[in-house]
mmCIF file of C-alpha atoms in Angstrom:
data_model
loop_
_atom_site.group_PDB
_atom_site.id
_atom_site.type_symbol
_atom_site.label_atom_id
_atom_site.label_comp_id
_atom_site.label_asym_id
_atom_site.label_seq_id
_atom_site.Cartn_x
_atom_site.Cartn_y
_atom_site.Cartn_z
ATOM 1 C CA MET A 1 21.597 -11.327 -13.815
ATOM 2 C CA GLY A 2 18.996 -8.937 -12.451
ATOM 3 C CA GLY A 3 19.849 -5.459 -11.150
ATOM 4 C CA ASN A 4 18.452 -5.993 -7.705
ATOM 5 C CA GLY A 5 18.062 -8.757 -5.112
ATOM 6 C CA MET A 6 14.407 -9.280 -5.971
ATOM 7 C CA SER A 7 15.055 -10.435 -9.500
ATOM 8 C CA PHE A 8 17.969 -12.665 -8.281
ATOM 9 C CA ALA A 9 15.627 -14.573 -6.031
ATOM 10 C CA ALA A 10 12.779 -14.641 -8.535
ATOM 11 C CA ASP A 11 15.026 -15.857 -11.347
ATOM 12 C CA PHE A 12 16.413 -18.620 -9.159
ATOM 13 C CA TYR A 13 13.126 -19.858 -7.768
ATOM 14 C CA THR A 14 11.330 -19.760 -11.090
ATOM 15 C CA ALA A 15 14.089 -21.374 -13.169
ATOM 16 C CA PRO A 16 13.341 -24.812 -14.333
ATOM 17 C CA SER A 17 15.372 -27.587 -12.645
ATOM 18 C CA ALA A 18 18.900 -27.607 -13.776
ATOM 19 C CA PRO A 19 21.850 -29.937 -13.273
ATOM 20 C CA VAL A 20 23.293 -29.848 -9.791
ATOM 21 C CA GLN A 21 26.792 -29.086 -11.149
ATOM 22 C CA TRP A 22 25.533 -25.933 -13.085
ATOM 23 C CA LYS A 23 23.879 -24.645 -9.923
ATOM 24 C CA GLN A 24 26.951 -25.188 -7.861
ATOM 25 C CA ARG A 25 29.038 -23.151 -10.355
ATOM 26 C CA GLN A 26 26.423 -20.409 -10.296
ATOM 27 C CA LYS A 27 26.471 -20.314 -6.521
ATOM 28 C CA ARG A 28 29.908 -18.733 -6.213
ATOM 29 C CA GLN A 29 29.412 -16.093 -8.859
ATOM 30 C CA THR A 30 25.925 -15.284 -7.698
ATOM 31 C CA ARG A 31 27.139 -14.791 -4.144
ATOM 32 C CA ARG A 32 29.842 -12.386 -5.368
ATOM 33 C CA ASN A 33 27.242 -10.374 -7.316
ATOM 34 C CA LEU A 34 24.969 -10.143 -4.419
ATOM 35 C CA ILE A 35 27.629 -8.988 -1.990
ATOM 36 C CA ALA A 36 28.690 -6.343 -4.550
ATOM 37 C CA LEU A 37 25.188 -4.788 -4.554
ATOM 38 C CA PRO A 38 25.029 -1.275 -2.982
ATOM 39 C CA THR A 39 22.916 -1.259 0.093
ATOM 40 C CA ASP A 40 22.009 2.397 0.113
ATOM 41 C CA GLN A 41 19.093 1.861 -2.226
ATOM 42 C CA ARG A 42 15.480 2.676 -1.651
ATOM 43 C CA GLU A 43 14.482 -0.866 -1.087
ATOM 44 C CA HIS A 44 17.481 -1.645 1.037
ATOM 45 C CA GLU A 45 15.645 -3.707 3.574
ATOM 46 C CA VAL A 46 13.832 -5.762 0.965
ATOM 47 C CA ILE A 47 16.971 -6.343 -1.019
ATOM 48 C CA ASP A 48 18.870 -7.360 2.142
ATOM 49 C CA PHE A 49 16.176 -9.837 2.987
ATOM 50 C CA GLU A 50 16.133 -11.284 -0.459
ATOM 51 C CA ARG A 51 19.950 -11.525 -0.407
ATOM 52 C CA ARG A 52 19.879 -13.507 2.785
ATOM 53 C CA ALA A 53 17.085 -15.798 1.481
ATOM 54 C CA PHE A 54 18.922 -16.293 -1.820
ATOM 55 C CA LEU A 55 22.202 -17.115 -0.081
ATOM 56 C CA ASP A 56 20.423 -19.621 2.043
ATOM 57 C CA ALA A 57 18.788 -21.073 -1.108
ATOM 58 C CA VAL A 58 21.815 -21.366 -3.262
ATOM 59 C CA ILE A 59 23.739 -23.239 -0.605
ATOM 60 C CA VAL A 60 21.358 -26.082 -0.441
ATOM 61 C CA VAL A 61 21.188 -28.370 -3.463
ATOM 62 C CA ASN A 62 20.739 -32.107 -2.964
ATOM 63 C CA ASP A 63 18.945 -35.151 -4.310
ATOM 64 C CA ALA A 64 15.881 -34.546 -2.164
ATOM 65 C CA ILE A 65 15.494 -30.934 -3.347
ATOM 66 C CA GLU A 66 16.168 -31.945 -6.908
ATOM 67 C CA HIS A 67 13.456 -34.594 -6.633
ATOM 68 C CA ALA A 68 11.007 -31.990 -5.258
ATOM 69 C CA ILE A 69 11.895 -29.476 -7.986
ATOM 70 C CA ARG A 70 11.286 -32.099 -10.734
ATOM 71 C CA GLN A 71 7.808 -32.780 -9.198
ATOM 72 C CA ILE A 72 6.940 -29.161 -9.012
ATOM 73 C CA ASP A 73 8.065 -28.644 -12.636
ATOM 74 C CA GLU A 74 5.697 -31.518 -13.568
ATOM 75 C CA ILE A 75 2.828 -29.979 -11.621
ATOM 76 C CA GLU A 76 3.336 -26.667 -13.333
ATOM 77 C CA ARG A 77 3.060 -28.291 -16.719
ATOM 78 C CA HIS A 78 -0.633 -28.814 -15.918
ATOM 79 C CA ILE A 79 -1.736 -26.012 -13.636
ATOM 80 C CA ASP A 80 -0.717 -22.465 -12.683
ATOM 81 C CA LEU A 81 0.388 -22.259 -9.135
ATOM 82 C CA ALA A 82 -0.524 -19.108 -7.286
ATOM 83 C CA GLY A 83 2.151 -16.395 -7.122
ATOM 84 C CA GLY A 84 4.854 -17.198 -4.562
ATOM 85 C CA ILE A 85 3.789 -20.736 -3.911
ATOM 86 C CA ARG A 86 6.749 -22.343 -5.677
ATOM 87 C CA SER A 87 9.271 -20.124 -3.988
ATOM 88 C CA ARG A 88 7.694 -20.523 -0.475
ATOM 89 C CA MET A 89 7.617 -24.239 -0.742
ATOM 90 C CA LEU A 90 11.232 -24.362 -2.040
ATOM 91 C CA SER A 91 12.365 -22.077 0.726
ATOM 92 C CA ALA A 92 10.906 -24.468 3.251
ATOM 93 C CA LEU A 93 12.412 -27.538 1.607
ATOM 94 C CA ARG A 94 15.849 -25.955 1.180
ATOM 95 C CA ALA A 95 15.834 -25.106 4.836
ATOM 96 C CA SER A 96 14.853 -28.557 5.955
ATOM 97 C CA LEU A 97 16.094 -31.193 3.457
ATOM 98 C CA GLY A 98 19.678 -32.451 3.843
ATOM 99 C CA LYS A 99 21.657 -34.826 1.715
ATOM 100 C CA THR A 100 20.297 -37.866 3.655
ATOM 101 C CA SER A 101 16.689 -36.684 3.905
ATOM 102 C CA VAL A 102 13.878 -38.927 2.619
ATOM 103 C CA PHE A 103 12.301 -37.438 -0.541
ATOM 104 C CA PRO A 104 9.032 -35.657 -0.162
ATOM 105 C CA THR A 105 6.201 -36.253 -2.525
ATOM 106 C CA LEU A 106 5.012 -33.002 -4.008
ATOM 107 C CA THR A 107 1.372 -32.589 -5.143
ATOM 108 C CA THR A 108 -1.027 -29.714 -5.605
ATOM 109 C CA ASP A 109 -3.306 -28.959 -2.757
ATOM 110 C CA GLY A 110 -6.220 -29.389 -5.140
ATOM 111 C CA ASN A 111 -6.262 -25.676 -5.844
ATOM 112 C CA ASP A 112 -3.246 -23.510 -6.683
ATOM 113 C CA GLY A 113 -1.023 -24.348 -3.715
ATOM 114 C CA LEU A 114 1.417 -27.160 -2.974
ATOM 115 C CA ILE A 115 1.645 -30.015 -0.461
ATOM 116 C CA ALA A 116 4.778 -31.943 0.441
ATOM 117 C CA GLN A 117 4.119 -35.318 2.061
ATOM 118 C CA TRP A 118 6.328 -38.027 3.548
ATOM 119 C CA LYS A 119 4.980 -41.460 4.381
ATOM 120 C CA ALA A 120 6.632 -44.431 6.060
ATOM 121 C CA GLY A 121 4.328 -47.014 7.667
ATOM 122 C CA PRO A 122 2.728 -45.310 10.679
ATOM 123 C CA ARG A 123 4.789 -42.206 10.167
ATOM 124 C CA TYR A 124 3.398 -39.273 8.239
ATOM 125 C CA LEU A 125 4.616 -35.741 7.681
ATOM 126 C CA MET A 126 2.822 -33.070 5.652
ATOM 127 C CA LEU A 127 3.536 -29.448 4.788
ATOM 128 C CA GLU A 128 0.856 -27.472 2.878
ATOM 129 C CA ILE A 129 1.653 -24.041 1.386
ATOM 130 C CA SER A 130 -1.615 -22.463 0.283
ATOM 131 C CA SER A 131 -2.526 -19.421 -1.828
ATOM 132 C CA ASP A 132 -4.269 -17.701 1.098
ATOM 133 C CA ASP A 133 -0.759 -16.843 2.356
ATOM 134 C CA GLY A 134 -0.986 -19.525 4.964
ATOM 135 C CA TYR A 135 0.417 -22.955 5.719
ATOM 136 C CA SER A 136 -0.411 -26.062 7.653
ATOM 137 C CA MET A 137 1.776 -28.856 8.945
ATOM 138 C CA MET A 138 1.038 -32.284 10.385
ATOM 139 C CA ALA A 139 3.190 -35.134 11.773
ATOM 140 C CA THR A 140 2.487 -38.504 13.322
ATOM 141 C CA GLY A 141 4.706 -40.488 15.599
ATOM 142 C CA ASP A 142 5.791 -44.153 15.498
ATOM 143 C CA ASP A 143 2.442 -45.082 16.898
ATOM 144 C CA GLY A 144 0.631 -43.390 13.953
ATOM 145 C CA GLU A 145 -0.959 -40.782 16.339
ATOM 146 C CA LEU A 146 -0.928 -37.137 15.370
ATOM 147 C CA GLN A 147 1.742 -35.364 17.315
ATOM 148 C CA LEU A 148 1.513 -32.113 15.461
ATOM 149 C CA ASN A 149 -1.329 -30.460 13.582
ATOM 150 C CA THR A 150 -0.718 -26.797 13.244
ATOM 151 C CA ALA A 151 -1.409 -23.862 10.857
ATOM 152 C CA ASP A 152 -1.013 -20.098 10.629
ATOM 153 C CA ASP A 153 -0.444 -17.189 8.311
ATOM 154 C CA GLY A 154 2.893 -16.938 6.582
ATOM 155 C CA ASN A 155 5.453 -19.724 6.491
ATOM 156 C CA PRO A 156 6.251 -22.557 8.895
ATOM 157 C CA ASP A 157 9.084 -22.556 11.389
ATOM 158 C CA PHE A 158 11.872 -23.857 9.223
ATOM 159 C CA GLU A 159 13.828 -25.176 12.172
ATOM 160 C CA GLU A 160 10.799 -27.137 13.352
ATOM 161 C CA LEU A 161 10.327 -28.592 9.933
ATOM 162 C CA LYS A 162 14.008 -29.456 9.742
ATOM 163 C CA ILE A 163 13.786 -31.393 12.988
ATOM 164 C CA LEU A 164 10.610 -33.253 11.822
ATOM 165 C CA VAL A 165 12.256 -34.251 8.482
ATOM 166 C CA ARG A 166 15.388 -35.394 10.274
ATOM 167 C CA GLU A 167 13.406 -37.523 12.698
ATOM 168 C CA PHE A 168 11.383 -38.955 9.873
ATOM 169 C CA SER A 169 14.498 -39.708 7.797
ATOM 170 C CA THR A 170 16.224 -41.380 10.780
ATOM 171 C CA PHE A 171 13.122 -43.574 11.313
ATOM 172 C CA VAL A 172 13.194 -44.614 7.676
ATOM 173 C CA GLU A 173 16.916 -45.124 7.363
ATOM 174 C CA ALA A 174 16.961 -47.507 10.357
ATOM 175 C CA ARG A 175 14.209 -49.659 8.835
ATOM 176 C CA ASN A 176 14.805 -49.441 5.104
ATOM 177 C CA PRO A 177 18.229 -48.150 4.031
ATOM 178 C CA ALA A 178 17.209 -48.820 0.434
ATOM 179 C CA TRP A 179 14.264 -46.385 0.668
ATOM 180 C CA ARG A 180 15.364 -44.540 -2.400
ATOM 181 C CA GLU A 181 14.081 -47.444 -4.542
ATOM 182 C CA GLN A 182 10.542 -46.316 -3.666
ATOM 183 C CA TYR A 183 11.080 -43.006 -5.448
ATOM 184 C CA VAL A 184 12.366 -44.124 -8.793
ATOM 185 C CA MET B 1 -19.587 -14.804 9.118
ATOM 186 C CA ASN B 2 -22.216 -15.536 11.775
ATOM 187 C CA PRO B 3 -21.518 -19.155 13.007
ATOM 188 C CA ALA B 4 -25.280 -19.632 13.227
ATOM 189 C CA SER B 5 -25.657 -19.117 9.507
ATOM 190 C CA TRP B 6 -22.994 -21.748 8.600
ATOM 191 C CA VAL B 7 -25.039 -24.889 7.820
ATOM 192 C CA VAL B 8 -22.842 -28.055 8.109
ATOM 193 C CA ASP B 9 -25.382 -30.807 7.563
ATOM 194 C CA ASP B 10 -28.876 -30.523 6.230
ATOM 195 C CA GLY B 11 -29.741 -34.180 6.800
ATOM 196 C CA SER B 12 -30.458 -34.829 3.138
ATOM 197 C CA VAL B 13 -27.896 -37.713 3.065
ATOM 198 C CA PRO B 14 -28.577 -40.708 5.361
ATOM 199 C CA ASP B 15 -25.743 -42.527 7.103
ATOM 200 C CA ASP B 16 -25.945 -45.535 4.830
ATOM 201 C CA ALA B 17 -25.360 -43.371 1.719
ATOM 202 C CA HIS B 18 -22.083 -42.382 0.185
ATOM 203 C CA VAL B 19 -20.413 -39.248 -1.109
ATOM 204 C CA PHE B 20 -18.348 -39.271 -4.287
ATOM 205 C CA ARG B 21 -15.582 -36.850 -5.132
ATOM 206 C CA ARG B 22 -14.084 -36.416 -8.586
ATOM 207 C CA LEU B 23 -10.492 -35.665 -9.190
ATOM 208 C CA PRO B 24 -8.357 -34.620 -12.157
ATOM 209 C CA ASP B 25 -6.050 -37.314 -13.310
ATOM 210 C CA LYS B 26 -3.346 -34.779 -14.009
ATOM 211 C CA PRO B 27 -1.154 -33.562 -12.625
ATOM 212 C CA PRO B 28 -0.550 -36.856 -10.812
ATOM 213 C CA PHE B 29 -1.218 -36.042 -7.157
ATOM 214 C CA ILE B 30 -3.143 -38.929 -5.812
ATOM 215 C CA VAL B 31 -0.709 -41.420 -4.327
ATOM 216 C CA VAL B 32 2.144 -41.060 -1.884
ATOM 217 C CA PRO B 33 4.922 -43.701 -1.855
ATOM 218 C CA ASP B 34 5.735 -45.421 1.336
ATOM 219 C CA ALA B 35 9.427 -45.132 2.151
ATOM 220 C CA LEU B 36 9.325 -48.482 3.968
ATOM 221 C CA GLY B 37 8.082 -50.227 0.801
ATOM 222 C CA GLY B 38 4.392 -50.584 1.930
ATOM 223 C CA PRO B 39 1.531 -49.857 -0.495
ATOM 224 C CA LYS B 40 1.181 -46.396 -1.895
ATOM 225 C CA GLU B 41 -1.609 -44.501 -0.266
ATOM 226 C CA LEU B 42 -3.950 -41.702 -1.233
ATOM 227 C CA GLY B 43 -2.569 -38.272 -0.596
ATOM 228 C CA ILE B 44 -4.403 -35.748 1.428
ATOM 229 C CA ALA B 45 -4.901 -33.484 -1.582
ATOM 230 C CA VAL B 46 -7.664 -35.904 -2.664
ATOM 231 C CA TYR B 47 -9.876 -33.963 -0.239
ATOM 232 C CA SER B 48 -9.120 -30.362 -1.137
ATOM 233 C CA TYR B 49 -11.631 -27.801 0.094
ATOM 234 C CA ASP B 50 -12.754 -24.266 -0.578
ATOM 235 C CA ASP B 51 -12.460 -22.123 2.550
ATOM 236 C CA ASP B 52 -15.683 -20.318 1.739
ATOM 237 C CA ASP B 53 -17.983 -23.171 0.585
ATOM 238 C CA GLY B 54 -16.644 -26.561 1.654
ATOM 239 C CA MET B 55 -15.713 -29.573 -0.315
ATOM 240 C CA SER B 56 -17.442 -30.378 -3.644
ATOM 241 C CA VAL B 57 -19.021 -33.876 -3.679
ATOM 242 C CA TYR B 58 -21.841 -35.874 -5.158
ATOM 243 C CA SER B 59 -24.450 -37.480 -2.911
ATOM 244 C CA SER B 60 -25.473 -41.082 -3.665
ATOM 245 C CA THR B 61 -28.974 -40.178 -2.320
ATOM 246 C CA ALA B 62 -29.390 -37.437 -4.921
ATOM 247 C CA MET B 63 -27.884 -39.692 -7.584
ATOM 248 C CA ASP B 64 -30.409 -42.396 -6.832
ATOM 249 C CA ARG B 65 -33.248 -39.874 -7.134
ATOM 250 C CA GLU B 66 -31.865 -38.702 -10.433
ATOM 251 C CA SER B 67 -31.295 -42.248 -11.673
ATOM 252 C CA ILE B 68 -27.595 -41.663 -12.384
ATOM 253 C CA THR B 69 -24.771 -43.993 -11.414
ATOM 254 C CA HIS B 70 -21.259 -43.134 -10.312
ATOM 255 C CA ARG B 71 -20.032 -44.324 -13.725
ATOM 256 C CA GLU B 72 -21.837 -41.384 -15.340
ATOM 257 C CA LEU B 73 -20.520 -38.745 -12.904
ATOM 258 C CA ILE B 74 -17.289 -38.037 -14.686
ATOM 259 C CA ASP B 75 -15.299 -38.109 -17.945
ATOM 260 C CA TRP B 76 -13.089 -41.083 -17.192
ATOM 261 C CA THR B 77 -10.503 -39.995 -19.755
ATOM 262 C CA THR B 78 -9.575 -36.951 -17.634
ATOM 263 C CA LYS B 79 -10.972 -37.709 -14.156
ATOM 264 C CA ASN B 80 -10.858 -40.219 -11.372
ATOM 265 C CA LEU B 81 -13.367 -40.870 -8.662
ATOM 266 C CA CYS B 82 -13.176 -41.573 -4.946
ATOM 267 C CA VAL B 83 -15.939 -42.467 -2.499
ATOM 268 C CA VAL B 84 -16.411 -42.426 1.278
ATOM 269 C CA PRO B 85 -19.405 -43.534 3.387
ATOM 270 C CA MET B 86 -21.596 -40.766 4.779
ATOM 271 C CA ALA B 87 -21.366 -42.366 8.190
ATOM 272 C CA VAL B 88 -17.607 -41.698 8.171
ATOM 273 C CA VAL B 89 -18.199 -38.044 7.251
ATOM 274 C CA ARG B 90 -20.439 -37.592 10.347
ATOM 275 C CA ARG B 91 -18.463 -39.856 12.627
ATOM 276 C CA SER B 92 -16.826 -38.346 15.724
ATOM 277 C CA LEU B 93 -15.224 -41.173 17.656
ATOM 278 C CA PRO B 94 -13.389 -40.403 20.844
ATOM 279 C CA ARG B 95 -9.650 -40.777 20.686
ATOM 280 C CA ALA B 96 -9.559 -44.167 22.467
ATOM 281 C CA GLU B 97 -11.793 -45.717 19.846
ATOM 282 C CA ALA B 98 -10.568 -43.845 16.741
ATOM 283 C CA ARG B 99 -7.885 -45.152 14.403
ATOM 284 C CA PRO B 100 -4.500 -43.610 14.969
ATOM 285 C CA GLY B 101 -3.868 -40.363 13.176
ATOM 286 C CA THR B 102 -7.422 -39.079 13.041
ATOM 287 C CA VAL B 103 -7.577 -37.023 16.258
ATOM 288 C CA SER B 104 -5.522 -33.874 16.743
ATOM 289 C CA PRO B 105 -3.112 -33.773 19.698
ATOM 290 C CA ASP B 106 -5.233 -31.093 21.466
ATOM 291 C CA ALA B 107 -8.612 -32.747 20.601
ATOM 292 C CA THR B 108 -10.627 -35.568 22.308
ATOM 293 C CA HIS B 109 -12.647 -36.729 19.229
ATOM 294 C CA GLU B 110 -12.524 -37.026 15.493
ATOM 295 C CA VAL B 111 -13.722 -33.956 13.598
ATOM 296 C CA PRO B 112 -17.316 -34.571 12.530
ATOM 297 C CA GLY B 113 -18.623 -33.229 9.224
ATOM 298 C CA GLY B 114 -21.791 -33.063 7.205
ATOM 299 C CA VAL B 115 -23.150 -32.605 3.719
ATOM 300 C CA ILE B 116 -25.656 -30.027 2.387
ATOM 301 C CA ALA B 117 -27.398 -30.249 -0.963
ATOM 302 C CA ALA B 118 -25.955 -27.704 -3.333
ATOM 303 C CA GLU B 119 -27.191 -27.972 -6.966
ATOM 304 C CA VAL B 120 -24.996 -26.526 -9.599
ATOM 305 C CA MET B 121 -25.180 -26.000 -13.321
ATOM 306 C CA HIS B 122 -23.638 -28.852 -15.377
ATOM 307 C CA PRO B 123 -22.707 -28.240 -19.034
ATOM 308 C CA THR B 124 -24.016 -31.552 -20.330
ATOM 309 C CA ASP B 125 -26.129 -33.435 -17.793
ATOM 310 C CA PRO B 126 -28.406 -31.605 -15.395
ATOM 311 C CA ARG B 127 -28.762 -34.780 -13.364
ATOM 312 C CA ILE B 128 -25.151 -34.443 -12.299
ATOM 313 C CA GLY B 129 -25.689 -30.790 -11.318
ATOM 314 C CA ARG B 130 -28.721 -31.792 -9.229
ATOM 315 C CA SER B 131 -26.619 -34.455 -7.468
ATOM 316 C CA HIS B 132 -23.962 -31.962 -6.344
ATOM 317 C CA ALA B 133 -23.443 -31.252 -2.612
ATOM 318 C CA LEU B 134 -20.966 -29.638 -0.319
ATOM 319 C CA MET B 135 -19.148 -31.436 2.460
ATOM 320 C CA ARG B 136 -18.355 -29.192 5.508
ATOM 321 C CA ILE B 137 -17.062 -29.124 9.037
ATOM 322 C CA GLU B 138 -18.285 -27.084 11.946
ATOM 323 C CA VAL B 139 -15.442 -24.538 12.009
ATOM 324 C CA VAL B 140 -16.757 -21.552 10.037
ATOM 325 C CA PRO B 141 -14.775 -20.326 7.005
ATOM 326 C CA THR B 142 -13.951 -17.033 8.657
ATOM 327 C CA ALA B 143 -12.136 -18.672 11.566
ATOM 328 C CA ALA B 144 -8.440 -18.078 11.957
ATOM 329 C CA LYS B 145 -6.191 -20.299 9.934
ATOM 330 C CA LYS B 146 -4.759 -21.826 13.086
ATOM 331 C CA LEU B 147 -8.178 -23.146 13.919
ATOM 332 C CA LEU B 148 -9.625 -23.820 10.475
ATOM 333 C CA LYS B 149 -6.800 -25.656 8.715
ATOM 334 C CA PRO B 150 -5.988 -28.162 11.451
ATOM 335 C CA ALA B 151 -9.622 -29.049 11.765
ATOM 336 C CA TRP B 152 -9.907 -29.639 8.087
ATOM 337 C CA ASN B 153 -6.682 -31.619 8.100
ATOM 338 C CA ALA B 154 -7.773 -33.990 10.878
ATOM 339 C CA PHE B 155 -11.137 -34.347 9.077
ATOM 340 C CA ARG B 156 -9.425 -35.201 5.832
ATOM 341 C CA LEU B 157 -7.230 -37.879 7.409
ATOM 342 C CA LYS B 158 -10.290 -39.418 8.933
ATOM 343 C CA LEU B 159 -11.921 -39.574 5.506
ATOM 344 C CA LEU B 160 -8.821 -41.016 3.775
ATOM 345 C CA ASP B 161 -8.837 -43.953 6.081
ATOM 346 C CA ASP B 162 -12.168 -45.087 4.659
ATOM 347 C CA THR B 163 -11.862 -43.911 1.122
ATOM 348 C CA CYS B 164 -11.950 -46.088 -2.035
ATOM 349 C CA PHE B 165 -10.739 -44.933 -5.407
ATOM 350 C CA LYS B 166 -11.406 -45.769 -8.993
ATOM 351 C CA ILE B 167 -9.578 -44.869 -12.206
ATOM 352 C CA GLU B 168 -11.837 -46.590 -14.766
ATOM 353 C CA ALA B 169 -15.594 -46.658 -15.021
ATOM 354 C CA ASP B 170 -15.810 -50.468 -14.994
ATOM 355 C CA GLY B 171 -12.707 -51.058 -12.935
ATOM 356 C CA ASP B 172 -12.446 -52.138 -9.369
ATOM 357 C CA TRP B 173 -12.534 -49.818 -6.368
ATOM 358 C CA ILE B 174 -8.917 -49.510 -5.285
ATOM 359 C CA ARG B 175 -8.677 -50.436 -1.616
ATOM 360 C CA GLN B 176 -5.944 -49.854 0.897
ATOM 361 C CA PRO B 177 -5.269 -52.516 3.585
ATOM 362 C CA ALA B 178 -8.085 -52.593 6.116
ATOM 363 C CA ARG B 179 -10.352 -50.506 3.919
ATOM 364 C CA LYS B 180 -13.627 -51.948 2.524
ATOM 365 C CA THR B 181 -15.402 -51.535 -0.779
ATOM 366 C CA PRO B 182 -18.493 -49.509 0.028
ATOM 367 C CA SER B 183 -21.573 -51.578 -0.324
ATOM 368 C CA GLY B 184 -23.877 -50.627 -3.157
ATOM 369 C CA ALA B 185 -21.351 -48.234 -4.741
#
């Protein structure tokens, strides 16, 4: 285990996908180690931020996130993602994907960033994390019309993304409860 | 960048022409499953772009001039190819006439684009290099992300709706429902 919060987060985000049970066992010990870290260090604020982000990350492990991690692993067998892309995307997905969430499809953005997409008939949801330290997000409604098309520096509003994923998943579950068969 | 110096369309490609775009076959990033069981569709990453230059494409007009076919554009063992009509690139339908999903919530029309000739060096076939072009939109590369990226995204969705895709040189163009094989391609 690393000696500071930065390495904890980096180790977790860059680790290859691991069985859910292993990660759940690691959660409890990792959380104890983080809480035991002294806070009167030079990078106190950075470490505190990483600790919060890490705790948020380790809590959320589910099928949708595991599916996304496997896809990102596959992508990284072929290309080098820009620094921070994997962790930024996983932060967004961990904050928004619940145990009943429809799986995203992860692809590159054609360069060294990542795109997560969800498609269900007229409904479409997209999150792009790019290497220019920005993001973009799009969503259509039941009529197929764009209801959201936004972008900015940094990362998306995780709460907004969570709502969009929940609405999308509710739409899908009502029409095709066997949706997981599409992602085998 | 001075917006006046950003050339979007040099008119070198007529509306009845097509633009081709080559794509790596790995990592797999082309299709997105439909959670309702519908046909898989092309993902938006098919139309990636460079903020500074635009989107790398090949113009059928230049290819005809160079006597080169789309089958010769790529190494089919490592690449795939997609194609979209030039008329669609330039099109800017009002919301009421456009297909759903191609006009941003705060916009009134589809995002229009253009193509400029942009020859490049090619390692094996100079005809391919001379057929190269750049697809662009009017928003200049130096614009804020909150302006630039949504415009590109709406433009890309517009293109996807009329894009055909091929994975083998002599194979069929893969069509989505309601999409047409481009004539002459």
